[in-house]
Short mmCIF file of C-alpha atoms in Angstrom, two decimals:
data_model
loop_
_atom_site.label_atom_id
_atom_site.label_comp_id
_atom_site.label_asym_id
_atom_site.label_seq_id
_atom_site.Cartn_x
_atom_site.Cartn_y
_atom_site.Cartn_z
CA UNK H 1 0.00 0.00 0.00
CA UNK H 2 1.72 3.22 -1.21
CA UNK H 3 0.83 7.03 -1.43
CA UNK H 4 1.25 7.98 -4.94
CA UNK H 5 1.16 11.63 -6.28
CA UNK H 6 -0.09 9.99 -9.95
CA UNK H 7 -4.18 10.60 -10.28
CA UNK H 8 -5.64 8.99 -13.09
CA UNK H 9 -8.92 9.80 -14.24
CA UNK H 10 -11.15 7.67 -13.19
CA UNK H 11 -15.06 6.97 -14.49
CA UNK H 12 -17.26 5.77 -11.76
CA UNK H 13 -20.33 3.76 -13.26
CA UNK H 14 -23.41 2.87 -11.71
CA UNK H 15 -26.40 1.02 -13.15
CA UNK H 16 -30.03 1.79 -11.46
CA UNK H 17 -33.41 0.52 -11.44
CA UNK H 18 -35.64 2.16 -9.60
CA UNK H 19 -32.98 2.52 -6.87
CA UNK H 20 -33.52 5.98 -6.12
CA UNK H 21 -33.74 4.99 -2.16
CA UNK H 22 -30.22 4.24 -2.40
CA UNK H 23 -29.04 7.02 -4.37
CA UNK H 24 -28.31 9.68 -1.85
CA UNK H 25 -26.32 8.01 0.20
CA UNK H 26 -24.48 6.21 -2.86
CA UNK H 27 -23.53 9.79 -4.60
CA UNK H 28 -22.81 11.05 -1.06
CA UNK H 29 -20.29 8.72 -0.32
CA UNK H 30 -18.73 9.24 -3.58
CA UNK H 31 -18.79 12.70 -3.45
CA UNK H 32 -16.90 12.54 0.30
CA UNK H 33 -13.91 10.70 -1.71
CA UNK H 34 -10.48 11.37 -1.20
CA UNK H 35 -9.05 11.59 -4.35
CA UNK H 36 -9.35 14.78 -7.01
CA UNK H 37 -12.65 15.27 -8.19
CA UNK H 38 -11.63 17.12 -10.74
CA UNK H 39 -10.45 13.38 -11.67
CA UNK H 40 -13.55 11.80 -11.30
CA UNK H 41 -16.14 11.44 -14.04
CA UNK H 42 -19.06 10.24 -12.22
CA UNK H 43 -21.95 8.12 -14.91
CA UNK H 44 -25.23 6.97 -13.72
CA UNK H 45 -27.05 4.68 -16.42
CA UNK H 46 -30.43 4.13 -15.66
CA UNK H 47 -32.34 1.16 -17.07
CA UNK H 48 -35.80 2.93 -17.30
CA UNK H 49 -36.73 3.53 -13.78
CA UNK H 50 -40.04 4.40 -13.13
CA UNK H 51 -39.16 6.00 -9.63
CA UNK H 52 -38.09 9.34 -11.06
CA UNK H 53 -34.24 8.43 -10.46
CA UNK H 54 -33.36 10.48 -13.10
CA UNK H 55 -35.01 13.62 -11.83
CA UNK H 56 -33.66 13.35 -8.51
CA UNK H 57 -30.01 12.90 -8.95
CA UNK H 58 -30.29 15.77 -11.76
CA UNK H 59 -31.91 17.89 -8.76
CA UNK H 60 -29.08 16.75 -5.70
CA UNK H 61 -26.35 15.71 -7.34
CA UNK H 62 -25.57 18.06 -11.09
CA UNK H 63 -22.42 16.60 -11.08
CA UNK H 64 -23.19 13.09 -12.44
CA UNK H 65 -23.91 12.08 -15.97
CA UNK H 66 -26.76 10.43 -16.39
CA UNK H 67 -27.67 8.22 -19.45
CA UNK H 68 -30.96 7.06 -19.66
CA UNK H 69 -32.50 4.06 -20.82
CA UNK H 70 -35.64 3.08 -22.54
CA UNK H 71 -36.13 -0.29 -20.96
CA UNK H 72 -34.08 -2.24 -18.31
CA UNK H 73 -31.17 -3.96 -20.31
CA UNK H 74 -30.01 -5.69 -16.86
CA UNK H 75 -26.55 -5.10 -14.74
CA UNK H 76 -24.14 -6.20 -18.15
CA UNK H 77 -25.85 -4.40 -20.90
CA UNK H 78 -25.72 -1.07 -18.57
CA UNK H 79 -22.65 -0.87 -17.51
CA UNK H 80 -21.44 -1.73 -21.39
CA UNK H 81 -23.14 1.69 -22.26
CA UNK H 82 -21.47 3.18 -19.59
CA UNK H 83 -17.87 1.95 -20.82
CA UNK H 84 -19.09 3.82 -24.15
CA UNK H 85 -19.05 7.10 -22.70
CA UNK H 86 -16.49 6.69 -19.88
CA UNK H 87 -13.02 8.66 -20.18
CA UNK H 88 -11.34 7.27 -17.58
CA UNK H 89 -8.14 5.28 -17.67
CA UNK H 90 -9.73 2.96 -15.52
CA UNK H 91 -13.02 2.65 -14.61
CA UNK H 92 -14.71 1.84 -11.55
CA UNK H 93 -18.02 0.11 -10.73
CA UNK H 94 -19.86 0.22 -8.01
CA UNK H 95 -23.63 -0.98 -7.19
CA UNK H 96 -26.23 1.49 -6.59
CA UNK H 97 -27.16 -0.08 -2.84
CA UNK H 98 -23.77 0.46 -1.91
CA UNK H 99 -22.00 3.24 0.16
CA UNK H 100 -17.77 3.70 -0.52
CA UNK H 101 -15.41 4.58 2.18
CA UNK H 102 -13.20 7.72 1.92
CA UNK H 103 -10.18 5.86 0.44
CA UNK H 104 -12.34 3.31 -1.78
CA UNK H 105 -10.96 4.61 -4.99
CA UNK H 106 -7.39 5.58 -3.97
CA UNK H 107 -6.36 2.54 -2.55
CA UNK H 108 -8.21 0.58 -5.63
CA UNK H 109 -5.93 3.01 -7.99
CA UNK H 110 -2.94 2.55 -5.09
CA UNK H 111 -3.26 -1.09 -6.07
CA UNK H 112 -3.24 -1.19 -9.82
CA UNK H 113 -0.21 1.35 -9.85
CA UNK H 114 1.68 -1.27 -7.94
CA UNK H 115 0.69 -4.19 -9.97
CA UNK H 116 0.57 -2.21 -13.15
CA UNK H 117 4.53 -1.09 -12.31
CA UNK H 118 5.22 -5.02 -11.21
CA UNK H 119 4.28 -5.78 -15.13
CA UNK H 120 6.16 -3.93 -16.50
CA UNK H 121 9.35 -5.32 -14.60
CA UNK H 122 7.95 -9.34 -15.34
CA UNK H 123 9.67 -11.31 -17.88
CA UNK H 124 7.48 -10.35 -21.53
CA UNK H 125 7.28 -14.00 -21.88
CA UNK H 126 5.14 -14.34 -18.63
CA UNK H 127 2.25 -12.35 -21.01
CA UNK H 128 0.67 -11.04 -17.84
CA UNK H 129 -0.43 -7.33 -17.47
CA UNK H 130 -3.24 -6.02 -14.74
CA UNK H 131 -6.46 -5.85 -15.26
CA UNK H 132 -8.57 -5.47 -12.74
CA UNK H 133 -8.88 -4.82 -8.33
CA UNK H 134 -11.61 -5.03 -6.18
CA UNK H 135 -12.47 -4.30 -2.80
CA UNK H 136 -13.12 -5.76 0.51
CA UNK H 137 -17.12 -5.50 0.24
CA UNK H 138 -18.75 -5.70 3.96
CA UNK H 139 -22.25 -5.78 4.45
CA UNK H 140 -23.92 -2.35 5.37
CA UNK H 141 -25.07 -3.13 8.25
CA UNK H 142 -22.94 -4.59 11.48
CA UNK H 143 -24.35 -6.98 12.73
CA UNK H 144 -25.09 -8.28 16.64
CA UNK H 145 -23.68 -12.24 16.53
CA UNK H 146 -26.47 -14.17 18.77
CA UNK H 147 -26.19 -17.86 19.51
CA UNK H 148 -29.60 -19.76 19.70
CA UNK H 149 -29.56 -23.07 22.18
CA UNK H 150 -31.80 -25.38 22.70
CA UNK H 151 -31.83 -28.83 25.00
CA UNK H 152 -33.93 -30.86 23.46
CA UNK H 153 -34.14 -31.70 19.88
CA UNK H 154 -34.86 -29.11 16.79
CA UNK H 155 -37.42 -26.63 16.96
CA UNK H 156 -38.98 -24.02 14.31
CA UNK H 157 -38.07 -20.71 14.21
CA UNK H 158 -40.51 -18.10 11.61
CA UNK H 159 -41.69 -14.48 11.45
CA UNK H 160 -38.58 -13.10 12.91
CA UNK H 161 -38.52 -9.52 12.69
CA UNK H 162 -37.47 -6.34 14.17
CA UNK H 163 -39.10 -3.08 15.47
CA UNK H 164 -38.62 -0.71 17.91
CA UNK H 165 -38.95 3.46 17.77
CA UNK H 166 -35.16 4.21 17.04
CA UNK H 167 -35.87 1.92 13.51
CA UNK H 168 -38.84 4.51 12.36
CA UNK H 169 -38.81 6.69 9.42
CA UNK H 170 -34.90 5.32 9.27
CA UNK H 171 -33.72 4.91 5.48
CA UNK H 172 -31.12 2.83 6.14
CA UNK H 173 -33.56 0.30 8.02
CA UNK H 174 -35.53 -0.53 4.03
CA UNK H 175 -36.52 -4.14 4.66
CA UNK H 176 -34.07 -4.64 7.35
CA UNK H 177 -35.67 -7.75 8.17
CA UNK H 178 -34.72 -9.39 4.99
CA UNK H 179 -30.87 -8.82 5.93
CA UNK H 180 -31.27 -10.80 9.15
CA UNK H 181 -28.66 -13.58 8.45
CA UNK H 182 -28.99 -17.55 9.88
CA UNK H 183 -25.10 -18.42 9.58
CA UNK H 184 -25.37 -21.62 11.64
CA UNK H 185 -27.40 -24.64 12.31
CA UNK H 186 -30.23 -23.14 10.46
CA UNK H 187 -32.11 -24.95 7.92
CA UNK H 188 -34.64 -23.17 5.65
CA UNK H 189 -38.00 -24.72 5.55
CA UNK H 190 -40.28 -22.43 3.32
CA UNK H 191 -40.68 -19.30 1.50
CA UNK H 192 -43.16 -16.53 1.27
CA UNK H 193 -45.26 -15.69 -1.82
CA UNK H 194 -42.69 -13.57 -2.75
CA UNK H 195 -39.68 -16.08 -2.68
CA UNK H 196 -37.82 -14.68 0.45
CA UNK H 197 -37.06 -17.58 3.06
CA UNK H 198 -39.37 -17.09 5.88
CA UNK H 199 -39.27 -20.38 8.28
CA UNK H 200 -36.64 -22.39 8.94
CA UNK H 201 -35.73 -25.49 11.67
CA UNK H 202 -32.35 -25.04 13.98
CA UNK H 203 -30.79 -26.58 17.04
CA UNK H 204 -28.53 -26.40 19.82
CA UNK H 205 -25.61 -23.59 19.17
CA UNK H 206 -27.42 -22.33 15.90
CA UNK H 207 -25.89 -18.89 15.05
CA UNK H 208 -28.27 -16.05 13.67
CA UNK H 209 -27.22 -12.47 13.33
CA UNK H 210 -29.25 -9.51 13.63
CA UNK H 211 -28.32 -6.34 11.48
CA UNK H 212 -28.18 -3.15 14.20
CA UNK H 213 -27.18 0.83 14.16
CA UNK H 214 -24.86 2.24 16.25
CA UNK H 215 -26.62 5.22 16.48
CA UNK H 216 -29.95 3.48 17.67
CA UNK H 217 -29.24 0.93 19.75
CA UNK H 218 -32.29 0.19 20.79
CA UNK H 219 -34.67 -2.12 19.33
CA UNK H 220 -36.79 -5.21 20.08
CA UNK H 221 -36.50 -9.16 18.60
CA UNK H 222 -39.93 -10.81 18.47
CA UNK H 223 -40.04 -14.54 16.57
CA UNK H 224 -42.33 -17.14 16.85
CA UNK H 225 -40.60 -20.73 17.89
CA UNK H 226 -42.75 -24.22 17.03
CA UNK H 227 -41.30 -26.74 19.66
CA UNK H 228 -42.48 -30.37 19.41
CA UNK H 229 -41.15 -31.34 23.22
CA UNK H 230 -42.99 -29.46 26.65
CA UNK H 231 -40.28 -27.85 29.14
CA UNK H 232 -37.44 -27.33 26.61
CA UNK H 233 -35.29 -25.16 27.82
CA UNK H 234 -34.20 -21.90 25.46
CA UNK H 235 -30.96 -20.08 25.88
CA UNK H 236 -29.82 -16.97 23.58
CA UNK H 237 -26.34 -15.17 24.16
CA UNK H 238 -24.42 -12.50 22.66
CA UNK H 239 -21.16 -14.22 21.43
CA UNK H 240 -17.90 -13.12 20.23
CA UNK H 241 -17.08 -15.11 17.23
CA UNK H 242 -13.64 -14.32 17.41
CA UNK H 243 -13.17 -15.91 20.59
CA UNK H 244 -12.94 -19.81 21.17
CA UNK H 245 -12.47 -20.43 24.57
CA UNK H 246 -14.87 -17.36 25.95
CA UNK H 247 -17.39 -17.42 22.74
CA UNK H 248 -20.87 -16.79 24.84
CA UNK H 249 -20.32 -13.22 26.43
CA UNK H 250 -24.02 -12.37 27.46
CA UNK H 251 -27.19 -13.82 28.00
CA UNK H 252 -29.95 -12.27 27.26
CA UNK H 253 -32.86 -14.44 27.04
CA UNK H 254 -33.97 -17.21 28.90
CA UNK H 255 -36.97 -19.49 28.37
CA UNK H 256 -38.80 -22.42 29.05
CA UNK H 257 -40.74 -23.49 25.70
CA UNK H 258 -43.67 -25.38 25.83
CA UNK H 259 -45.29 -28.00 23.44
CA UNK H 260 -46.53 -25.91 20.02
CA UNK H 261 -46.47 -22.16 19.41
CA UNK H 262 -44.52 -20.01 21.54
CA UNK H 263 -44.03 -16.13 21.01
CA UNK H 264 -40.75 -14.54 21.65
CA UNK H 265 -39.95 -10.98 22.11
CA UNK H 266 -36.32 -9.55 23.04
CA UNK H 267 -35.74 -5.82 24.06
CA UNK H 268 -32.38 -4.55 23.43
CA UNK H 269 -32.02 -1.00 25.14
CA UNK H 270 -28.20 -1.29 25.62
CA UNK H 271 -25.36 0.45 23.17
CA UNK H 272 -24.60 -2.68 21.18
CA UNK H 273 -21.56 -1.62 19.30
CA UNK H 274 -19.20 -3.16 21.70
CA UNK H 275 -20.90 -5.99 20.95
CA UNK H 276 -21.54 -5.84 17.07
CA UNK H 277 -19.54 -7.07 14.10
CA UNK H 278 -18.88 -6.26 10.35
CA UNK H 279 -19.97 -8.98 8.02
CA UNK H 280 -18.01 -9.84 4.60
CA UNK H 281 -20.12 -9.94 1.39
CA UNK H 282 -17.01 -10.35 -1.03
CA UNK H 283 -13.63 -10.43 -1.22
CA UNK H 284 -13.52 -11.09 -4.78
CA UNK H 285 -14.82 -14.86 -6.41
CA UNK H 286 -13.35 -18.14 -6.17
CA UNK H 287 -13.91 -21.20 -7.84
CA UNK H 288 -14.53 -24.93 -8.44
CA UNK H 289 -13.40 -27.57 -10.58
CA UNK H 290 -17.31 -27.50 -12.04
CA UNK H 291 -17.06 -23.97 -12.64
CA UNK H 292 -19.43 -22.69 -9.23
CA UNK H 293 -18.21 -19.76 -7.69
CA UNK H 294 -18.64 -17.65 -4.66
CA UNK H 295 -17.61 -14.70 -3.03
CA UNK H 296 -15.08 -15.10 -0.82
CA UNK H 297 -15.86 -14.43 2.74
CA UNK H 298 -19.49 -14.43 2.38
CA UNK H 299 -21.22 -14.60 5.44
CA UNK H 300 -18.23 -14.72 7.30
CA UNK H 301 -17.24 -12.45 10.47
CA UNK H 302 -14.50 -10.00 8.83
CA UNK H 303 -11.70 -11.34 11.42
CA UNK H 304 -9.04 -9.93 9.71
CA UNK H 305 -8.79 -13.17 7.61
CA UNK H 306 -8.23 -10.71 4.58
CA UNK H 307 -5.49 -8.70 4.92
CA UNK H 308 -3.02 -8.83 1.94
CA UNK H 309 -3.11 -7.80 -1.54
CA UNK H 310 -3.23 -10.56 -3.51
CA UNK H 311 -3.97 -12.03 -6.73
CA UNK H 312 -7.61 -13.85 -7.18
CA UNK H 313 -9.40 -15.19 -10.07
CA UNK H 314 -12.29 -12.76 -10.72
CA UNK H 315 -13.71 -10.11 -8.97
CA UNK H 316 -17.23 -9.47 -7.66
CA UNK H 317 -19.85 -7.26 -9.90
CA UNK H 318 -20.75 -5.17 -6.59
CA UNK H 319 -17.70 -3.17 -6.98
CA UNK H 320 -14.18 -3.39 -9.02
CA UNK H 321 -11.60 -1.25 -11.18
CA UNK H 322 -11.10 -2.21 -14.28
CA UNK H 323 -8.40 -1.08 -16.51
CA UNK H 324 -9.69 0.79 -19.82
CA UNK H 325 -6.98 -1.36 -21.75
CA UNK H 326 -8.97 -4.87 -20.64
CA UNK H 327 -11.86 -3.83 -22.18
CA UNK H 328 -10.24 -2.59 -25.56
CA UNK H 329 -8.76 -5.97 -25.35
CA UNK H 330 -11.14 -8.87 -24.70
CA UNK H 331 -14.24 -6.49 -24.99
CA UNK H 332 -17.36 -5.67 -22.65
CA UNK H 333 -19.94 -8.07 -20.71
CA UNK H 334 -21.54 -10.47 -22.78
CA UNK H 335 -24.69 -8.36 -23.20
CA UNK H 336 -26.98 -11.76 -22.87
CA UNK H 337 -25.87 -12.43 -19.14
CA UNK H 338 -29.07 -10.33 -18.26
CA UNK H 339 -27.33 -10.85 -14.61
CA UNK H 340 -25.06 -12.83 -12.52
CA UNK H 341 -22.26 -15.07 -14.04
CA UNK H 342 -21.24 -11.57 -16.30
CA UNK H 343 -18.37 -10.97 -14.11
CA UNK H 344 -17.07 -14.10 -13.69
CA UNK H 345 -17.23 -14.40 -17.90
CA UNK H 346 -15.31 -11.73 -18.56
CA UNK H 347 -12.33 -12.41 -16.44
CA UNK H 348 -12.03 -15.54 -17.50
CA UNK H 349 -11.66 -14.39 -20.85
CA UNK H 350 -9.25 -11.57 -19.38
CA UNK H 351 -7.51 -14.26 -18.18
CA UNK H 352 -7.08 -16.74 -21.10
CA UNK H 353 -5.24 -13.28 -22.56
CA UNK H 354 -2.57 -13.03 -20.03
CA UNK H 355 -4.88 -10.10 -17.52
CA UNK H 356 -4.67 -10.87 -13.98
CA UNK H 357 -6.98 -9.88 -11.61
CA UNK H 358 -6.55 -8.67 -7.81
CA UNK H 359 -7.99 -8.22 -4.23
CA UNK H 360 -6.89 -4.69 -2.07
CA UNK H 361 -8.65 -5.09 1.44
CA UNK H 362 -7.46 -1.56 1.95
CA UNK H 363 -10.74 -0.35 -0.16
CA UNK H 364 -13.92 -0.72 1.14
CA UNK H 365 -17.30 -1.27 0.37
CA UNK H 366 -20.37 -1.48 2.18
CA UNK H 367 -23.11 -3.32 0.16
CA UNK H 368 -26.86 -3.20 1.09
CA UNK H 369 -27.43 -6.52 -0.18
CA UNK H 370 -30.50 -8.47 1.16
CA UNK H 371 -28.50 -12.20 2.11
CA UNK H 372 -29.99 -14.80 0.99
CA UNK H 373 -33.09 -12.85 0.51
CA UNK H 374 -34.24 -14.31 -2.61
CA UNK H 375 -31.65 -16.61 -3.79
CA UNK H 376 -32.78 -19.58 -5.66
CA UNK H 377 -36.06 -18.04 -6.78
CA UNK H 378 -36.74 -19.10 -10.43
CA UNK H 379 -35.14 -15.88 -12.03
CA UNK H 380 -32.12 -16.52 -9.84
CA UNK H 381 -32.16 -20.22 -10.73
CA UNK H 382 -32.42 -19.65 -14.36
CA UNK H 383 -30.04 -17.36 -14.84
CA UNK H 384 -26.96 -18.83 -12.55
CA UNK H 385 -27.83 -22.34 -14.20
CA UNK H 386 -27.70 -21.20 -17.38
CA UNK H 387 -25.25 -18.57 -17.47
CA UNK H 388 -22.77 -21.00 -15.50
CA UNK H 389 -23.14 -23.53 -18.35
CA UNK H 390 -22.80 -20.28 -21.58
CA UNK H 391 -19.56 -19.59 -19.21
CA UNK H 392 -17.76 -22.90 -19.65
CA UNK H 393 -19.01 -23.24 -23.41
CA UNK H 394 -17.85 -20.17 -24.53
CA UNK H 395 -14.08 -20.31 -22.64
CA UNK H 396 -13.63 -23.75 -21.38
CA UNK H 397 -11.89 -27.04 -22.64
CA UNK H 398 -14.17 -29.84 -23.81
CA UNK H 399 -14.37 -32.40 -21.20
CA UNK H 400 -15.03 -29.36 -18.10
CA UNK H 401 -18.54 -28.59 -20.56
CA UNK H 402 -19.29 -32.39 -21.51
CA UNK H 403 -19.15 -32.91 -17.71
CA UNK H 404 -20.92 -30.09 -16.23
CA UNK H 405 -23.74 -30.66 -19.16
CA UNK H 406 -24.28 -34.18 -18.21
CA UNK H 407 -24.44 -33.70 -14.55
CA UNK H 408 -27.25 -31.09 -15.83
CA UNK H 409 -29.28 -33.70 -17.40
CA UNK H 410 -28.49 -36.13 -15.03
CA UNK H 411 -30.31 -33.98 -11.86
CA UNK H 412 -33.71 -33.02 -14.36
CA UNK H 413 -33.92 -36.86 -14.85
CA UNK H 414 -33.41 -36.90 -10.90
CA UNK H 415 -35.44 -34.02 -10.35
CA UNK H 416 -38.46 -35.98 -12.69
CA UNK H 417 -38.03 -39.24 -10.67
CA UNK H 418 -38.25 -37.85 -7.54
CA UNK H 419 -41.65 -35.87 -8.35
CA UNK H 420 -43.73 -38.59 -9.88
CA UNK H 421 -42.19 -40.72 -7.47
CA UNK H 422 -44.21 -37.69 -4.78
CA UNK H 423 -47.04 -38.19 -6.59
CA UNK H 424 -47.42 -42.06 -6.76
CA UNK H 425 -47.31 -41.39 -2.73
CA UNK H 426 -49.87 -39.17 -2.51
CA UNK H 427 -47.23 -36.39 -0.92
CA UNK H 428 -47.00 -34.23 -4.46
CA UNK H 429 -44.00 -31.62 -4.01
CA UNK H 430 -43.99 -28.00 -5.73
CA UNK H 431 -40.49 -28.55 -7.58
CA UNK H 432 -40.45 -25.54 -9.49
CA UNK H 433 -36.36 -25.95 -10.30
CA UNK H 434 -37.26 -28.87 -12.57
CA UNK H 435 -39.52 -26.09 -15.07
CA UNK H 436 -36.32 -23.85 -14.75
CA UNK H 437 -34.00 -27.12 -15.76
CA UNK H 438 -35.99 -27.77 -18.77
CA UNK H 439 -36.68 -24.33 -19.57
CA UNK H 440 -32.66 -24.12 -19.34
CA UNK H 441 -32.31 -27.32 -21.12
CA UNK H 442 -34.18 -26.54 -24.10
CA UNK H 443 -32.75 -23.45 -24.43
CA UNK H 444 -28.65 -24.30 -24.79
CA UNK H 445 -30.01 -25.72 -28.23
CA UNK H 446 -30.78 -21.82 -29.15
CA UNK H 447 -27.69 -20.34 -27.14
CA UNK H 448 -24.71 -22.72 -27.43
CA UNK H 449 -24.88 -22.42 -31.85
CA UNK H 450 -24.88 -18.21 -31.27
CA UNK H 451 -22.22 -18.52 -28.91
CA UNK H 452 -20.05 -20.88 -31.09
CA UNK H 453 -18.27 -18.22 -32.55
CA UNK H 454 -17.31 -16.63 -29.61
CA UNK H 455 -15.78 -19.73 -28.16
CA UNK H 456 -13.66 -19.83 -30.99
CA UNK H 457 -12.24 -16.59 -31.13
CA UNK H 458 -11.69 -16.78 -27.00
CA UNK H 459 -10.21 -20.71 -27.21
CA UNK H 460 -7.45 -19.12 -30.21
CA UNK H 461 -6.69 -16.41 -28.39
CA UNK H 462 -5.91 -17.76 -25.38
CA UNK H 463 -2.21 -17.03 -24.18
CA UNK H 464 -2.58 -18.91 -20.61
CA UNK H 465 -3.20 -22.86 -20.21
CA UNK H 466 -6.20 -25.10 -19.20
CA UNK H 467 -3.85 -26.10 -16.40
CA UNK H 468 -3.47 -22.43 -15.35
CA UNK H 469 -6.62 -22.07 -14.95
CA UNK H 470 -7.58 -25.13 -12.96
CA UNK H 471 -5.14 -23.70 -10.81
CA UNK H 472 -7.73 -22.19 -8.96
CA UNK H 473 -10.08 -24.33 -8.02
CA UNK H 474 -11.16 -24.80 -4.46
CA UNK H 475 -12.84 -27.28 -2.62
CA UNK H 476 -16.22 -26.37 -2.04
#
């Protein structure tokens, strides 16, 4: 980490739908930067919001360029009309829920001036060259780490929410409840009508943590618990995850549940940011050997596990620097990844040409990303499965897209079996993944001929090995 005198200009790019809740504090943040602004081009594309986005960032914030949409094109298709119009020698990303510390972009710029001068001193034949850094993205909230126990057997947990008069008429407390995160021991059991989890089953030691604000500590914790034993006895504590041998540091809730519905309600009046803890949403993505990937960190307790610069494979869409010369290189986000899987495409494809790709936990992000709000609903299902298999076609070797394909087939066959096999039962089961399989399934006859080409151009052009590449896969 080094102070550097050298400014680049730098375009900042956000894409919005009907995000104007978030904008204020997004533009805020950016405008409380430390680094030039007369460096900064600041671009806001907007994908048609109906929410007057538009009018109100023209209104608060003159200083950003906004390019409107007709429709919304998605997260890839935006931000490649924002690298149109950017002028920056790098260019910067950053989601519209998100909020950027003071030294965000000079310690992302900090970073690719190191790695960009380390290039230029590697041997030519090593054909690598920077491309892109990304932050240490937190969650925006910290969070208060509570440990659930229980003595006898599982019991269900639902309606878990959070009120209290210092959460009113709070902006930063939009559906707070859906960033509640169950870390450990929890196992979802249903969804709303909406597709966010809303029951789930835990047991003794189960970890759940509860999203708070330093500035209004008090709130209160009210759940309903389903216990199928009388006289079980129900613990919660305050823990310190960071601590092993003293791990429970307060109690604050003691119960004796009885057999069938029992209402819960916790009041928190004391300052809790002794007690709270900052959450990691990425630290850049990682990989398998079938091509799944993950942020790493997520969901984890930012220990200080993350504390060097250092090289990854890809980083996160929430928020990265990209160098201008990438782009002109191995081109934009492949405009048919509506979302998710786009960033993880393009760097491989970076990568196959020689650009690596880093990790600065110096700059940081907080996200105000919603958990596991509505992941696996069937938009998120169809686009990870078939954007994950696209991926592999368009930039991997034979066998990893043979393999990966016939897994696919292999679980709709499993996913059929197991739902007439329901049936034949009499205990029919909504499987809604198996119409997103098919629907997938049918569809890699349209996608895999368009993207042929592309495949070809990215297989010839590649400058780094299969076995470079494998390289990186993890064990999860």
């Amino acid at each position: 980490m080094n102070n550097y005198n050298y400014h680049p200009i730098i375009s900042i790019i956000t894409v919005n739908f009907n995000g104007k809740r978030f904008l204020k504090d997004l533009f805020n943040s950016i405008a409380g930067l430390e680094y030039p602004r007369e460096r900064i081009q600041t671009i806001m594309v907007d994908n048609g919001s109906k929410d007057n986005s538009c009018d109100f960032v023209r209104e608060n914030f003159p200083w950003v360029n906004i390019l409107r949409l007709d429709r919304n094109y998605g997260y890839s298709s935006g931000n490649n009309e924002g690298f149109k119009i950017a002028d920056g020698e790098f260019i910067a990303l950053i989601n519209n829920d998100c909020i950027v510390e003071k030294k965000w972009l000079s310690e992302l710029v900090n970073a690719a001036v190191d790695n960009v001068a380390a290039d230029k001193k590697a041997d030519k034949k090593n054909c690598q060259k920077f491309g892109a850094v990304c932050p240490k993205v937190l969650f925006f909230h910290s969070y208060l780490p509570l440990e659930f126990s229980i003595d006898k057997a599982n019991a269900k947990i639902s309606n878990v929410k959070i009120t209290g008069k210092s959460l009113e008429n709070n902006r930063s407390a939009v559906k707070l409840n859906e960033s509640i995160k169950y870390l450990k021991g929890f196992l979802p059991v249903s969804r709303d009508n909406i597709g966010y989890l809303s029951s789930w089953t835990f047991s003794k030691n189960s970890l759940i943590a509860i999203p708070v604000f330093s500035k209004n500590p008090g709130f209160t914790l009210e759940f309903e618990i389903i216990s199928e034993f009388n006289s079980s006895k129900f613990e919660i504590f305050i823990i310190n995850p960071e601590d092993n041998e003293n791990r429970r540091v307060k109690k604050v809730h003691e119960c004796v549940l009885k057999d069938g519905l029992n209402n819960v309600c916790i009041n928190f009046n004391d300052n809790l940011e002794a007690y709270s803890k900052d959450i990691i949403n990425s630290c850049g993505l990682e990989i398998n050997r079938n091509f799944y990937a993950r942020d790493r960190g997520f969901n984890s307790f930012d220990d200080s596990q993350f504390v060097n610069t250092e090289e990854i494979f890809s980083p996160s869409g929430s928020s990265m620097l990209i160098n201008r010369a990438l782009l002109d290189e191995v081109g934009y986000f492949d405009r048919d990844f509506f979302t998710y899987y786009e960033d993880l495409d393009l760097f491989w494809r970076a990568r196959l040409k020689g650009w690596k790709v880093y990790f600065t936990p110096y700059s940081v992000v907080r996200h105000y990303h919603c958990g596991t709000g509505r992941e696996w609903s069937y938009s998120f299902t169809y686009h990870v499965l078939r954007n994950r298999l696209i991926a592999i076609f368009k930039s991997g070797w034979w066998f990893l897209f043979f393999k990966n394909c016939f897994s696919f087939f292999v679980s709709i066959l499993a996913g059929i079996s197991q739902y007439l096999y329901s049936i034949l039962r009499g205990k029919k089961q909504d499987r809604p993944d198996i119409r997103v399989r098919l629907r997938v399934f049918f569809e890699l006859f349209y996608w895999l001929p368009k993207k042929l080409f592309y495949r070809i151009m990215n297989r010839r052009a590649a400058v780094i090995k299969d076995r470079e590449i494998k390289k990186w896969f993890k064990n999860f």
